[in-house]
Amino acid sequence: MKMKNRKNSIIFRDTFNLMPMSLASLVPSFDLKVEDKPFFPHMANRPENYGKEIYPTKNDYLANGMMPEKRKMFEVWYEQHKNTPFFLDEALASYCTNDVEILMAALIAFRKEFFEVTKRNNGERAASTKEHGGIDVLREAMTIASACMRHFRTNHLKEQHLALVPERGYDKVDGNQSLLALRFFKWYSEKFGVTVQNVNSDGGEKRIGNYQLDGWVVEENYGIEVNGCVWHGCPKCFPCGNDLMPNGKLLDI
């Protein structure tokens, strides 16, 4: 989000789109020289506790929702501090300050590391022989996916080349099933109470030798081709043998 005034503008960025991990995980991930994120009794953060000494319970720290390793660390820490008065006002200010320090240090480290990964010297990368100082991930990308794509385009995609993406996406690159076929298999499966293996199944399309079947009825061991002649051709439907198929290929029977 970007906000402007008469002279300047402020850009608000969701850093989770670049570093999808918890603040606590950022410290060891980037070997940050900041204080580790402390345990905090979030459930005790209520107006009636402000300005008072309190003794938070384990439930206030949401202990039951912690991962096993973190829970072990918490149990040791809690036994050491459970009888120590807790000043919520001071702890809350310190906790929020720590959050900011961790995120700021992580962003600086991440930006620096991305510069190092994406820079190139003369003749170093396949994409270009020109020197490049690296990609500023905070200025040139909104998500880690877009940052990686920019790195690919800048350093690995050769000049005057285009990336050819499969029309149905990479996950369907081995299959050529139509929406009609998939809807038919769904109907067939529900109508007759059987499992129809297709391109969306865990194992993909059923293979028999060098061939792939549009659908394979697992319980009855038989295959189904939906408009197979249209896509693959056969001597009966295409006696000329040199017709143009819907996929742009010339039939050769």
Coordinates of N, CA and C in Angstrom, one line a residue:
M1 N 0.8 -1.2 0.0 CA 0.0 0.0 0.0 C 0.9 1.2 0.0
K2 N 0.5 2.2 -0.8 CA 1.3 3.4 -0.9 C 0.4 4.7 -0.6
M3 N 0.9 5.5 0.3 CA 0.2 6.7 0.7 C 1.1 7.9 0.4
K4 N 0.5 8.9 -0.2 CA 1.3 10.1 -0.6 C 0.8 11.4 0.1
N5 N 1.7 12.3 0.3 CA 1.3 13.6 0.8 C 1.9 14.6 -0.3
R6 N 2.0 15.8 0.0 CA 2.4 16.8 -1.0 C 3.8 16.6 -1.5
K7 N 4.7 16.1 -0.7 CA 6.1 16.0 -1.1 C 6.6 14.6 -1.2
N8 N 6.2 13.7 -0.3 CA 6.7 12.4 -0.2 C 5.6 11.3 -0.2
S9 N 6.1 10.1 -0.2 CA 5.1 9.0 -0.1 C 5.7 7.9 0.9
I10 N 4.8 7.2 1.4 CA 5.1 6.1 2.4 C 4.6 4.8 1.8
I11 N 5.4 3.8 1.7 CA 5.0 2.5 1.2 C 5.0 1.5 2.3
F12 N 3.8 0.8 2.5 CA 3.6 -0.2 3.5 C 3.8 -1.6 2.8
R13 N 4.7 -2.4 3.3 CA 5.0 -3.7 2.7 C 4.7 -4.8 3.7
D14 N 4.1 -5.9 3.3 CA 3.8 -7.1 4.1 C 5.1 -8.0 3.9
T15 N 5.9 -7.9 4.9 CA 7.2 -8.6 4.9 C 7.0 -10.2 4.9
F16 N 5.8 -10.6 5.3 CA 5.6 -12.1 5.3 C 5.5 -12.6 3.9
N17 N 5.2 -11.8 2.9 CA 5.2 -12.2 1.5 C 6.6 -12.5 1.0
L18 N 7.6 -11.9 1.7 CA 9.0 -12.1 1.3 C 9.7 -13.1 2.2
M19 N 9.4 -13.1 3.5 CA 10.0 -14.0 4.4 C 8.8 -14.7 5.2
P20 N 8.3 -15.8 4.6 CA 7.1 -16.4 5.3 C 7.5 -17.3 6.5
M21 N 7.8 -16.7 7.5 CA 8.2 -17.4 8.8 C 7.9 -16.5 10.0
S22 N 7.9 -17.1 11.1 CA 7.6 -16.3 12.3 C 8.8 -15.4 12.7
L23 N 8.6 -14.4 13.5 CA 9.6 -13.5 13.9 C 10.7 -14.2 14.7
A24 N 10.3 -15.1 15.5 CA 11.2 -15.9 16.3 C 12.2 -16.7 15.4
S25 N 11.6 -17.2 14.3 CA 12.5 -18.0 13.3 C 13.5 -17.2 12.6
L26 N 13.2 -15.9 12.5 CA 14.1 -15.0 11.7 C 15.4 -14.9 12.3
V27 N 15.5 -14.9 13.7 CA 16.7 -14.7 14.4 C 17.8 -15.7 14.0
P28 N 17.5 -17.1 14.2 CA 18.5 -18.1 13.8 C 18.7 -18.2 12.3
S29 N 17.6 -17.9 11.5 CA 17.7 -18.0 10.0 C 18.7 -17.1 9.4
F30 N 18.8 -15.9 10.0 CA 19.7 -14.9 9.4 C 20.9 -14.6 10.4
D31 N 21.0 -15.4 11.5 CA 22.0 -15.3 12.5 C 22.1 -13.8 12.9
L32 N 20.9 -13.3 13.4 CA 20.8 -11.9 13.7 C 21.4 -11.6 15.1
K33 N 22.1 -10.5 15.2 CA 22.7 -10.1 16.5 C 21.7 -9.3 17.3
V34 N 20.5 -9.8 17.6 CA 19.5 -9.1 18.4 C 19.0 -10.1 19.4
E35 N 18.3 -9.6 20.4 CA 17.7 -10.4 21.4 C 16.7 -11.3 20.9
D36 N 16.7 -12.6 21.3 CA 15.7 -13.6 20.9 C 14.3 -13.1 21.3
K37 N 13.3 -13.5 20.6 CA 11.9 -13.1 20.9 C 11.5 -13.8 22.2
P38 N 11.1 -13.0 23.2 CA 10.8 -13.6 24.5 C 9.4 -14.2 24.5
F39 N 9.2 -15.1 25.6 CA 7.8 -15.6 25.8 C 7.0 -14.4 26.3
F40 N 5.7 -14.4 25.9 CA 4.9 -13.3 26.3 C 3.4 -13.8 26.6
P41 N 2.8 -13.4 27.7 CA 1.5 -13.9 28.0 C 0.4 -13.1 27.3
H42 N 0.2 -13.5 26.1 CA -0.8 -12.7 25.2 C -2.2 -12.7 25.8
M43 N -2.6 -13.8 26.5 CA -4.0 -13.8 27.0 C -4.1 -13.0 28.2
A44 N -3.0 -12.5 28.8 CA -3.1 -11.6 30.0 C -3.1 -10.2 29.6
N45 N -2.9 -9.9 28.3 CA -2.9 -8.5 27.8 C -4.3 -8.0 27.7
R46 N -4.8 -7.6 28.9 CA -6.1 -7.0 29.0 C -6.1 -5.7 29.9
P47 N -7.0 -4.8 29.6 CA -7.0 -3.5 30.3 C -6.9 -3.6 31.8
E48 N -7.6 -4.6 32.4 CA -7.6 -4.7 33.8 C -6.3 -5.1 34.4
N49 N -5.3 -5.5 33.6 CA -4.0 -5.9 34.1 C -3.0 -4.8 33.9
Y50 N -3.4 -3.7 33.3 CA -2.4 -2.6 33.1 C -2.1 -1.9 34.4
G51 N -0.8 -1.6 34.6 CA -0.4 -0.9 35.8 C -0.4 -1.8 37.1
K52 N -0.4 -3.1 36.9 CA -0.4 -4.0 38.0 C 0.7 -5.0 37.9
E53 N 1.1 -5.6 39.1 CA 1.9 -6.8 39.1 C 1.0 -8.0 38.9
I54 N 1.4 -8.9 37.9 CA 0.6 -10.1 37.7 C 1.5 -11.3 37.7
Y55 N 0.9 -12.4 37.8 CA 1.6 -13.7 37.7 C 0.9 -14.6 36.7
P56 N 1.3 -14.4 35.4 CA 0.6 -15.1 34.3 C 0.7 -16.6 34.5
T57 N -0.3 -17.3 34.0 CA -0.3 -18.8 34.0 C 0.2 -19.3 32.7
K58 N 0.4 -20.6 32.6 CA 0.8 -21.2 31.4 C -0.2 -21.0 30.2
N59 N -1.5 -21.0 30.6 CA -2.5 -20.8 29.6 C -2.4 -19.3 29.0
D60 N -1.9 -18.4 29.8 CA -1.8 -17.0 29.3 C -0.7 -17.0 28.2
Y61 N 0.3 -17.9 28.3 CA 1.3 -17.9 27.3 C 1.0 -18.8 26.1
L62 N -0.3 -19.4 26.1 CA -0.7 -20.3 25.0 C 0.2 -21.5 24.9
A63 N 0.6 -22.0 26.0 CA 1.6 -23.1 26.0 C 1.1 -24.3 25.3
N64 N -0.2 -24.6 25.3 CA -0.7 -25.8 24.7 C -0.6 -25.8 23.2
G65 N -0.5 -24.6 22.6 CA -0.3 -24.4 21.2 C 1.1 -24.4 20.7
M66 N 2.1 -24.6 21.6 CA 3.5 -24.5 21.2 C 3.9 -25.8 20.5
M67 N 4.9 -25.7 19.6 CA 5.5 -26.9 19.1 C 6.3 -27.6 20.2
P68 N 6.5 -28.9 20.1 CA 7.2 -29.7 21.2 C 8.5 -29.1 21.7
E69 N 9.4 -28.7 20.7 CA 10.7 -28.2 21.1 C 10.6 -26.8 21.9
K70 N 9.7 -26.0 21.3 CA 9.5 -24.7 22.0 C 8.8 -24.9 23.4
R71 N 7.9 -25.9 23.5 CA 7.3 -26.2 24.7 C 8.3 -26.6 25.8
K72 N 9.3 -27.4 25.4 CA 10.3 -27.8 26.4 C 11.1 -26.6 26.9
M73 N 11.4 -25.7 26.0 CA 12.1 -24.5 26.4 C 11.3 -23.6 27.3
F74 N 10.0 -23.5 27.0 CA 9.1 -22.7 27.8 C 8.9 -23.3 29.2
E75 N 8.8 -24.6 29.3 CA 8.6 -25.2 30.6 C 9.8 -24.9 31.5
V76 N 11.0 -24.9 31.0 CA 12.2 -24.6 31.8 C 12.2 -23.1 32.2
W77 N 11.9 -22.3 31.2 CA 11.8 -20.8 31.4 C 10.7 -20.5 32.5
Y78 N 9.6 -21.1 32.4 CA 8.4 -20.8 33.2 C 8.7 -21.2 34.7
E79 N 9.4 -22.3 34.9 CA 9.7 -22.7 36.2 C 10.7 -21.7 36.9
Q80 N 11.5 -21.1 36.1 CA 12.4 -20.1 36.6 C 11.8 -18.8 36.9
H81 N 10.7 -18.4 36.2 CA 10.1 -17.1 36.3 C 8.7 -17.0 36.8
K82 N 8.1 -18.2 37.2 CA 6.7 -18.1 37.5 C 6.4 -17.4 38.8
N83 N 7.4 -17.2 39.7 CA 7.1 -16.5 40.9 C 7.7 -15.1 40.9
T84 N 8.1 -14.7 39.7 CA 8.6 -13.3 39.5 C 7.5 -12.4 39.1
P85 N 7.2 -11.3 39.8 CA 6.2 -10.4 39.4 C 6.3 -9.9 37.9
F86 N 5.2 -9.9 37.2 CA 5.3 -9.5 35.8 C 4.6 -8.1 35.6
F87 N 5.3 -7.2 35.1 CA 4.8 -5.8 34.9 C 4.4 -5.7 33.4
L88 N 3.1 -5.8 33.2 CA 2.6 -5.9 31.8 C 3.0 -4.7 31.0
D89 N 2.9 -3.5 31.6 CA 3.1 -2.3 30.8 C 4.5 -2.2 30.3
E90 N 5.5 -2.5 31.1 CA 6.9 -2.5 30.7 C 7.2 -3.6 29.8
A91 N 6.7 -4.8 30.0 CA 6.9 -6.0 29.2 C 6.3 -5.8 27.8
L92 N 5.2 -5.2 27.7 CA 4.5 -5.0 26.4 C 5.4 -4.0 25.6
A93 N 5.8 -2.9 26.2 CA 6.7 -2.0 25.4 C 8.0 -2.6 25.0
S94 N 8.6 -3.4 25.8 CA 9.8 -4.1 25.5 C 9.6 -5.2 24.4
Y95 N 8.4 -5.9 24.5 CA 8.1 -6.9 23.5 C 7.9 -6.3 22.1
C96 N 7.2 -5.2 22.0 CA 6.9 -4.6 20.7 C 8.2 -4.0 20.2
T97 N 9.1 -3.5 21.0 CA 10.4 -2.9 20.6 C 11.2 -4.1 20.0
N98 N 11.2 -5.2 20.7 CA 11.9 -6.4 20.2 C 11.4 -6.9 18.8
D99 N 10.1 -6.8 18.7 CA 9.5 -7.2 17.4 C 10.1 -6.4 16.2
V100 N 10.1 -5.0 16.5 CA 10.6 -4.1 15.5 C 12.1 -4.3 15.2
E101 N 12.9 -4.6 16.2 CA 14.3 -4.8 16.1 C 14.6 -6.0 15.3
I102 N 13.9 -7.1 15.5 CA 14.0 -8.4 14.8 C 13.7 -8.2 13.3
L103 N 12.5 -7.6 13.1 CA 12.1 -7.5 11.7 C 13.0 -6.5 10.9
M104 N 13.4 -5.4 11.5 CA 14.3 -4.5 10.8 C 15.7 -5.2 10.5
A105 N 16.2 -5.9 11.5 CA 17.5 -6.6 11.3 C 17.4 -7.7 10.2
A106 N 16.2 -8.4 10.2 CA 16.0 -9.4 9.2 C 15.9 -8.9 7.8
L107 N 15.2 -7.8 7.7 CA 15.0 -7.2 6.4 C 16.4 -6.7 5.8
I108 N 17.2 -6.1 6.7 CA 18.5 -5.6 6.2 C 19.4 -6.8 5.8
A109 N 19.3 -7.9 6.6 CA 20.1 -9.1 6.2 C 19.6 -9.7 5.0
F110 N 18.3 -9.8 4.8 CA 17.7 -10.5 3.7 C 18.0 -9.7 2.4
R111 N 17.9 -8.3 2.5 CA 18.2 -7.5 1.3 C 19.6 -7.6 0.9
K112 N 20.5 -7.6 1.9 CA 21.9 -7.8 1.6 C 22.3 -9.1 0.9
E113 N 21.7 -10.2 1.5 CA 21.9 -11.5 1.0 C 21.4 -11.6 -0.4
F114 N 20.2 -11.0 -0.7 CA 19.6 -11.1 -2.0 C 20.4 -10.4 -3.1
F115 N 21.0 -9.3 -2.6 CA 22.0 -8.5 -3.5 C 23.1 -9.5 -3.9
E116 N 23.7 -10.2 -2.9 CA 24.8 -11.0 -3.2 C 24.5 -12.2 -4.1
V117 N 23.3 -12.8 -3.9 CA 22.9 -13.9 -4.7 C 22.6 -13.5 -6.2
T118 N 22.1 -12.3 -6.4 CA 21.6 -12.0 -7.7 C 22.5 -11.1 -8.5
K119 N 23.6 -10.6 -7.9 CA 24.6 -9.8 -8.6 C 25.4 -10.6 -9.6
R120 N 25.9 -10.0 -10.6 CA 26.8 -10.7 -11.6 C 27.9 -9.8 -12.1
N121 N 29.0 -10.5 -12.3 CA 30.2 -9.8 -12.9 C 30.1 -9.9 -14.4
N122 N 31.0 -9.3 -15.1 CA 31.1 -9.4 -16.6 C 31.2 -10.8 -17.0
G123 N 30.3 -11.3 -17.9 CA 30.5 -12.6 -18.4 C 30.2 -13.8 -17.5
E124 N 29.6 -13.4 -16.3 CA 29.4 -14.5 -15.2 C 28.2 -15.3 -15.4
R125 N 27.1 -14.6 -15.9 CA 25.8 -15.3 -16.1 C 25.5 -15.6 -17.5
A126 N 24.6 -16.6 -17.7 CA 24.2 -16.9 -19.0 C 23.3 -15.9 -19.7
A127 N 22.5 -15.1 -18.8 CA 21.5 -14.2 -19.4 C 22.2 -13.0 -20.1
S128 N 23.3 -12.5 -19.6 CA 23.9 -11.3 -20.2 C 25.4 -11.3 -19.8
T129 N 26.2 -10.7 -20.7 CA 27.6 -10.5 -20.4 C 27.8 -9.2 -19.6
K130 N 26.8 -8.4 -19.4 CA 26.9 -7.1 -18.7 C 27.0 -7.3 -17.2
E131 N 27.7 -6.4 -16.5 CA 27.7 -6.5 -15.1 C 26.4 -6.0 -14.5
H132 N 26.0 -6.6 -13.4 CA 24.8 -6.2 -12.7 C 25.0 -6.2 -11.2
G133 N 24.5 -5.2 -10.5 CA 24.8 -5.0 -9.1 C 23.9 -5.8 -8.2
G134 N 23.0 -6.5 -8.7 CA 22.1 -7.3 -7.9 C 20.7 -6.7 -7.8
I135 N 19.8 -7.4 -7.3 CA 18.4 -7.0 -7.2 C 18.0 -6.5 -5.8
D136 N 17.4 -5.4 -5.8 CA 17.0 -4.8 -4.5 C 15.6 -5.4 -4.2
V137 N 15.5 -6.4 -3.4 CA 14.3 -7.2 -3.2 C 13.2 -6.3 -2.6
L138 N 13.5 -5.3 -1.8 CA 12.5 -4.5 -1.2 C 11.9 -3.5 -2.2
R139 N 12.6 -3.1 -3.2 CA 12.1 -2.1 -4.2 C 11.6 -2.8 -5.4
E140 N 12.0 -4.0 -5.8 CA 11.7 -4.6 -7.1 C 10.8 -5.8 -7.0
A141 N 10.3 -6.2 -5.8 CA 9.5 -7.4 -5.7 C 8.5 -7.2 -4.6
M142 N 7.3 -7.8 -4.8 CA 6.3 -7.8 -3.7 C 6.2 -9.1 -2.9
T143 N 6.7 -10.2 -3.6 CA 6.6 -11.5 -2.9 C 7.9 -12.2 -3.2
I144 N 8.2 -13.3 -2.5 CA 9.4 -14.0 -2.7 C 9.4 -14.7 -4.1
A145 N 8.1 -15.1 -4.5 CA 8.0 -15.7 -5.8 C 8.4 -14.7 -6.9
S146 N 7.9 -13.4 -6.8 CA 8.2 -12.4 -7.8 C 9.7 -12.0 -7.8
A147 N 10.3 -12.1 -6.6 CA 11.7 -11.8 -6.5 C 12.5 -12.9 -7.2
C148 N 12.1 -14.2 -7.0 CA 12.9 -15.2 -7.7 C 12.7 -15.2 -9.2
M149 N 11.5 -14.8 -9.6 CA 11.2 -14.7 -11.1 C 12.0 -13.6 -11.7
R150 N 12.2 -12.4 -10.9 CA 13.0 -11.3 -11.4 C 14.5 -11.8 -11.5
H151 N 14.9 -12.6 -10.6 CA 16.3 -13.1 -10.6 C 16.5 -14.0 -11.8
F152 N 15.5 -14.8 -12.1 CA 15.5 -15.7 -13.3 C 15.6 -14.9 -14.6
R153 N 14.7 -13.9 -14.7 CA 14.7 -13.1 -15.9 C 16.0 -12.3 -16.0
T154 N 16.5 -11.8 -14.9 CA 17.7 -10.9 -15.0 C 19.0 -11.7 -15.2
N155 N 19.1 -12.9 -14.6 CA 20.4 -13.6 -14.7 C 20.4 -14.9 -15.4
H156 N 19.3 -15.5 -15.7 CA 19.3 -16.8 -16.3 C 18.5 -16.9 -17.7
L157 N 17.6 -16.0 -17.9 CA 16.9 -16.0 -19.2 C 17.7 -15.2 -20.2
K158 N 18.2 -15.8 -21.3 CA 19.1 -15.2 -22.2 C 18.3 -14.0 -22.9
E159 N 19.1 -13.0 -23.4 CA 18.5 -11.9 -24.1 C 17.9 -12.4 -25.4
Q160 N 16.8 -11.7 -25.7 CA 16.0 -12.1 -26.9 C 15.4 -13.4 -26.9
H161 N 15.2 -14.0 -25.7 CA 14.5 -15.3 -25.5 C 13.2 -15.1 -24.7
L162 N 12.3 -16.0 -24.9 CA 11.1 -16.0 -24.2 C 10.9 -17.3 -23.4
A163 N 10.3 -17.2 -22.2 CA 10.0 -18.4 -21.5 C 8.7 -19.0 -22.0
L164 N 8.7 -20.3 -22.4 CA 7.5 -20.9 -22.9 C 6.9 -21.7 -21.7
V165 N 5.8 -21.2 -21.2 CA 5.1 -21.9 -20.1 C 4.0 -22.8 -20.7
P166 N 3.9 -24.0 -20.3 CA 2.8 -24.9 -20.8 C 1.4 -24.3 -20.6
E167 N 0.6 -24.4 -21.6 CA -0.7 -23.7 -21.6 C -1.5 -24.0 -20.4
R168 N -1.5 -25.3 -20.0 CA -2.3 -25.8 -18.8 C -1.5 -25.7 -17.5
G169 N -0.3 -25.1 -17.5 CA 0.5 -25.1 -16.3 C 1.4 -26.2 -16.2
Y170 N 2.4 -26.1 -15.4 CA 3.5 -27.1 -15.2 C 2.9 -28.4 -14.6
D171 N 1.9 -28.3 -13.8 CA 1.4 -29.5 -13.1 C 0.6 -30.4 -14.1
K172 N 0.2 -29.8 -15.2 CA -0.5 -30.6 -16.2 C 0.3 -30.9 -17.5
V173 N 1.6 -30.7 -17.4 CA 2.4 -30.8 -18.6 C 2.4 -32.1 -19.2
D174 N 2.2 -33.2 -18.4 CA 2.2 -34.6 -19.0 C 0.8 -35.0 -19.4
G175 N -0.2 -34.2 -19.1 CA -1.5 -34.6 -19.5 C -2.2 -33.6 -20.5
N176 N -3.1 -34.1 -21.2 CA -3.8 -33.2 -22.2 C -5.3 -33.4 -22.1
Q177 N -5.8 -33.5 -20.9 CA -7.2 -33.7 -20.7 C -8.0 -32.4 -20.8
S178 N -9.2 -32.5 -21.4 CA -10.0 -31.4 -21.5 C -10.9 -31.2 -20.3
L179 N -11.5 -30.1 -20.1 CA -12.4 -29.8 -19.0 C -13.6 -30.7 -19.1
L180 N -14.0 -31.0 -20.4 CA -15.2 -31.9 -20.7 C -14.9 -33.3 -20.1
A181 N -13.6 -33.8 -20.4 CA -13.3 -35.1 -19.9 C -13.3 -35.2 -18.4
L182 N -12.7 -34.2 -17.7 CA -12.6 -34.2 -16.3 C -14.0 -34.2 -15.7
R183 N -14.9 -33.4 -16.3 CA -16.3 -33.3 -15.8 C -17.0 -34.6 -16.0
F184 N -16.8 -35.3 -17.1 CA -17.4 -36.6 -17.4 C -16.9 -37.6 -16.4
F185 N -15.6 -37.6 -16.1 CA -15.1 -38.6 -15.1 C -15.7 -38.4 -13.7
K186 N -15.9 -37.1 -13.4 CA -16.5 -36.8 -12.1 C -17.9 -37.3 -12.0
W187 N -18.6 -37.1 -13.1 CA -20.0 -37.6 -13.1 C -20.0 -39.1 -13.1
Y188 N -19.2 -39.7 -13.9 CA -19.1 -41.2 -14.0 C -18.8 -41.8 -12.7
S189 N -17.8 -41.2 -12.0 CA -17.4 -41.7 -10.7 C -18.5 -41.7 -9.7
E190 N -19.3 -40.6 -9.7 CA -20.4 -40.4 -8.7 C -21.6 -41.3 -9.1
K191 N -21.8 -41.4 -10.4 CA -23.0 -42.1 -10.9 C -22.9 -43.6 -10.6
F192 N -21.7 -44.2 -10.8 CA -21.5 -45.6 -10.7 C -20.7 -46.0 -9.4
G193 N -20.3 -45.1 -8.6 CA -19.6 -45.4 -7.4 C -18.3 -46.0 -7.6
V194 N -17.5 -45.6 -8.6 CA -16.2 -46.2 -8.9 C -15.2 -45.0 -8.9
T195 N -13.9 -45.5 -8.9 CA -12.8 -44.5 -8.9 C -12.2 -44.5 -10.3
V196 N -12.2 -43.3 -10.9 CA -11.7 -43.1 -12.3 C -10.4 -42.3 -12.2
Q197 N -9.3 -43.0 -12.4 CA -8.0 -42.4 -12.4 C -7.8 -41.5 -13.6
N198 N -7.4 -40.3 -13.4 CA -7.2 -39.3 -14.5 C -6.0 -38.5 -14.2
V199 N -5.8 -37.4 -15.0 CA -4.6 -36.6 -14.9 C -4.5 -35.9 -13.5
N200 N -5.7 -35.7 -12.8 CA -5.7 -35.1 -11.5 C -5.5 -36.1 -10.4
S201 N -5.4 -37.3 -10.6 CA -5.2 -38.3 -9.6 C -3.8 -38.3 -9.1
D202 N -3.5 -38.9 -7.9 CA -2.2 -38.9 -7.3 C -1.1 -39.4 -8.3
G203 N -1.4 -40.5 -9.0 CA -0.5 -41.1 -9.9 C -0.6 -40.6 -11.3
G204 N -1.4 -39.6 -11.5 CA -1.6 -39.1 -12.9 C -2.4 -40.1 -13.8
E205 N -2.3 -39.9 -15.1 CA -3.0 -40.8 -16.0 C -2.4 -42.2 -15.9
K206 N -3.3 -43.2 -16.2 CA -2.9 -44.6 -16.2 C -2.1 -44.8 -17.5
R207 N -0.9 -45.5 -17.3 CA -0.1 -45.8 -18.4 C -0.2 -47.3 -18.8
I208 N -0.3 -47.5 -20.0 CA -0.2 -48.9 -20.6 C 0.8 -48.9 -21.7
G209 N 1.9 -49.5 -21.4 CA 3.0 -49.4 -22.4 C 3.5 -48.0 -22.5
N210 N 3.5 -47.5 -23.8 CA 3.9 -46.1 -24.1 C 2.7 -45.2 -24.2
Y211 N 1.5 -45.7 -23.8 CA 0.3 -44.9 -23.9 C -0.3 -44.5 -22.6
Q212 N -1.0 -43.3 -22.6 CA -1.7 -42.8 -21.4 C -3.2 -42.8 -21.7
L213 N -4.0 -43.2 -20.7 CA -5.4 -43.2 -20.9 C -6.0 -42.0 -20.2
D214 N -7.1 -41.5 -20.9 CA -7.8 -40.3 -20.2 C -8.3 -40.7 -18.9
G215 N -9.0 -41.9 -18.9 CA -9.5 -42.4 -17.6 C -9.4 -43.9 -17.5
W216 N -9.2 -44.3 -16.2 CA -9.0 -45.7 -15.9 C -9.9 -46.1 -14.8
V217 N -10.9 -46.9 -15.0 CA -11.8 -47.3 -14.0 C -11.1 -48.4 -13.1
V218 N -10.7 -48.0 -11.9 CA -9.8 -48.9 -11.1 C -10.5 -50.2 -10.8
E219 N -11.8 -50.1 -10.3 CA -12.5 -51.3 -9.9 C -12.8 -52.3 -11.0
E220 N -12.9 -51.8 -12.2 CA -13.3 -52.7 -13.3 C -12.2 -52.9 -14.4
N221 N -11.1 -52.3 -14.1 CA -9.9 -52.5 -15.0 C -10.2 -52.3 -16.5
Y222 N -10.8 -51.1 -16.8 CA -10.9 -50.7 -18.2 C -10.7 -49.2 -18.4
G223 N -10.3 -48.9 -19.6 CA -10.0 -47.5 -19.8 C -11.0 -46.8 -20.6
I224 N -11.0 -45.4 -20.5 CA -12.0 -44.6 -21.2 C -11.2 -43.5 -21.9
E225 N -11.5 -43.3 -23.2 CA -10.9 -42.2 -23.9 C -12.1 -41.2 -24.3
V226 N -12.0 -40.0 -24.0 CA -13.0 -39.0 -24.3 C -12.6 -38.2 -25.5
N227 N -13.4 -38.3 -26.6 CA -13.0 -37.7 -27.8 C -11.6 -38.1 -28.3
G228 N -11.3 -39.3 -28.1 CA -9.9 -39.7 -28.4 C -9.6 -39.6 -29.9
C229 N -10.6 -39.8 -30.8 CA -10.4 -39.7 -32.2 C -10.1 -38.3 -32.6
V230 N -10.8 -37.4 -31.9 CA -10.6 -35.9 -32.3 C -9.1 -35.5 -32.0
W231 N -8.6 -36.0 -30.9 CA -7.2 -35.5 -30.5 C -6.1 -36.4 -31.1
H232 N -6.4 -37.7 -31.2 CA -5.3 -38.6 -31.7 C -5.5 -39.2 -33.1
G233 N -6.8 -39.2 -33.5 CA -7.1 -39.7 -34.8 C -7.2 -41.2 -34.9
C234 N -7.9 -41.6 -36.0 CA -8.0 -43.1 -36.2 C -8.4 -43.2 -37.7
P235 N -8.0 -44.3 -38.3 CA -8.3 -44.5 -39.8 C -9.8 -44.5 -40.1
K236 N -10.7 -44.8 -39.2 CA -12.1 -44.8 -39.5 C -12.7 -43.4 -39.5
C237 N -12.3 -42.6 -38.6 CA -12.8 -41.2 -38.5 C -12.1 -40.3 -39.4
F238 N -10.8 -40.6 -39.7 CA -10.0 -39.7 -40.6 C -9.3 -40.5 -41.7
P239 N -10.1 -40.9 -42.7 CA -9.6 -41.8 -43.7 C -8.5 -41.1 -44.6
C240 N -8.5 -39.8 -44.6 CA -7.5 -39.1 -45.5 C -6.1 -39.3 -44.9
G241 N -6.0 -39.2 -43.5 CA -4.7 -39.5 -42.9 C -3.8 -38.3 -42.8
N242 N -4.3 -37.1 -43.2 CA -3.4 -35.9 -43.1 C -4.2 -34.7 -42.6
D243 N -5.2 -35.0 -41.7 CA -6.0 -33.9 -41.2 C -5.2 -33.1 -40.1
L244 N -5.6 -31.9 -39.8 CA -5.0 -31.1 -38.8 C -5.8 -31.3 -37.5
M245 N -5.2 -31.7 -36.4 CA -5.8 -31.9 -35.2 C -6.0 -30.6 -34.4
P246 N -6.9 -30.6 -33.4 CA -7.2 -29.4 -32.6 C -5.9 -28.9 -31.8
N247 N -5.0 -29.8 -31.6 CA -3.7 -29.4 -30.9 C -2.7 -28.8 -31.8
G248 N -3.1 -28.6 -33.1 CA -2.2 -28.0 -34.1 C -1.3 -29.0 -34.8
K249 N -1.3 -30.3 -34.4 CA -0.5 -31.3 -35.0 C -1.1 -31.9 -36.3
L250 N -0.3 -32.2 -37.2 CA -0.8 -32.9 -38.4 C -0.9 -34.4 -38.2
L251 N -2.1 -34.9 -38.5 CA -2.3 -36.3 -38.3 C -1.5 -37.1 -39.3
D252 N -0.9 -38.2 -38.9 CA -0.1 -39.0 -39.7 C -0.4 -40.5 -39.5
I253 N -1.4 -41.0 -40.2 CA -1.9 -42.3 -40.0 C -1.3 -43.2 -41.1

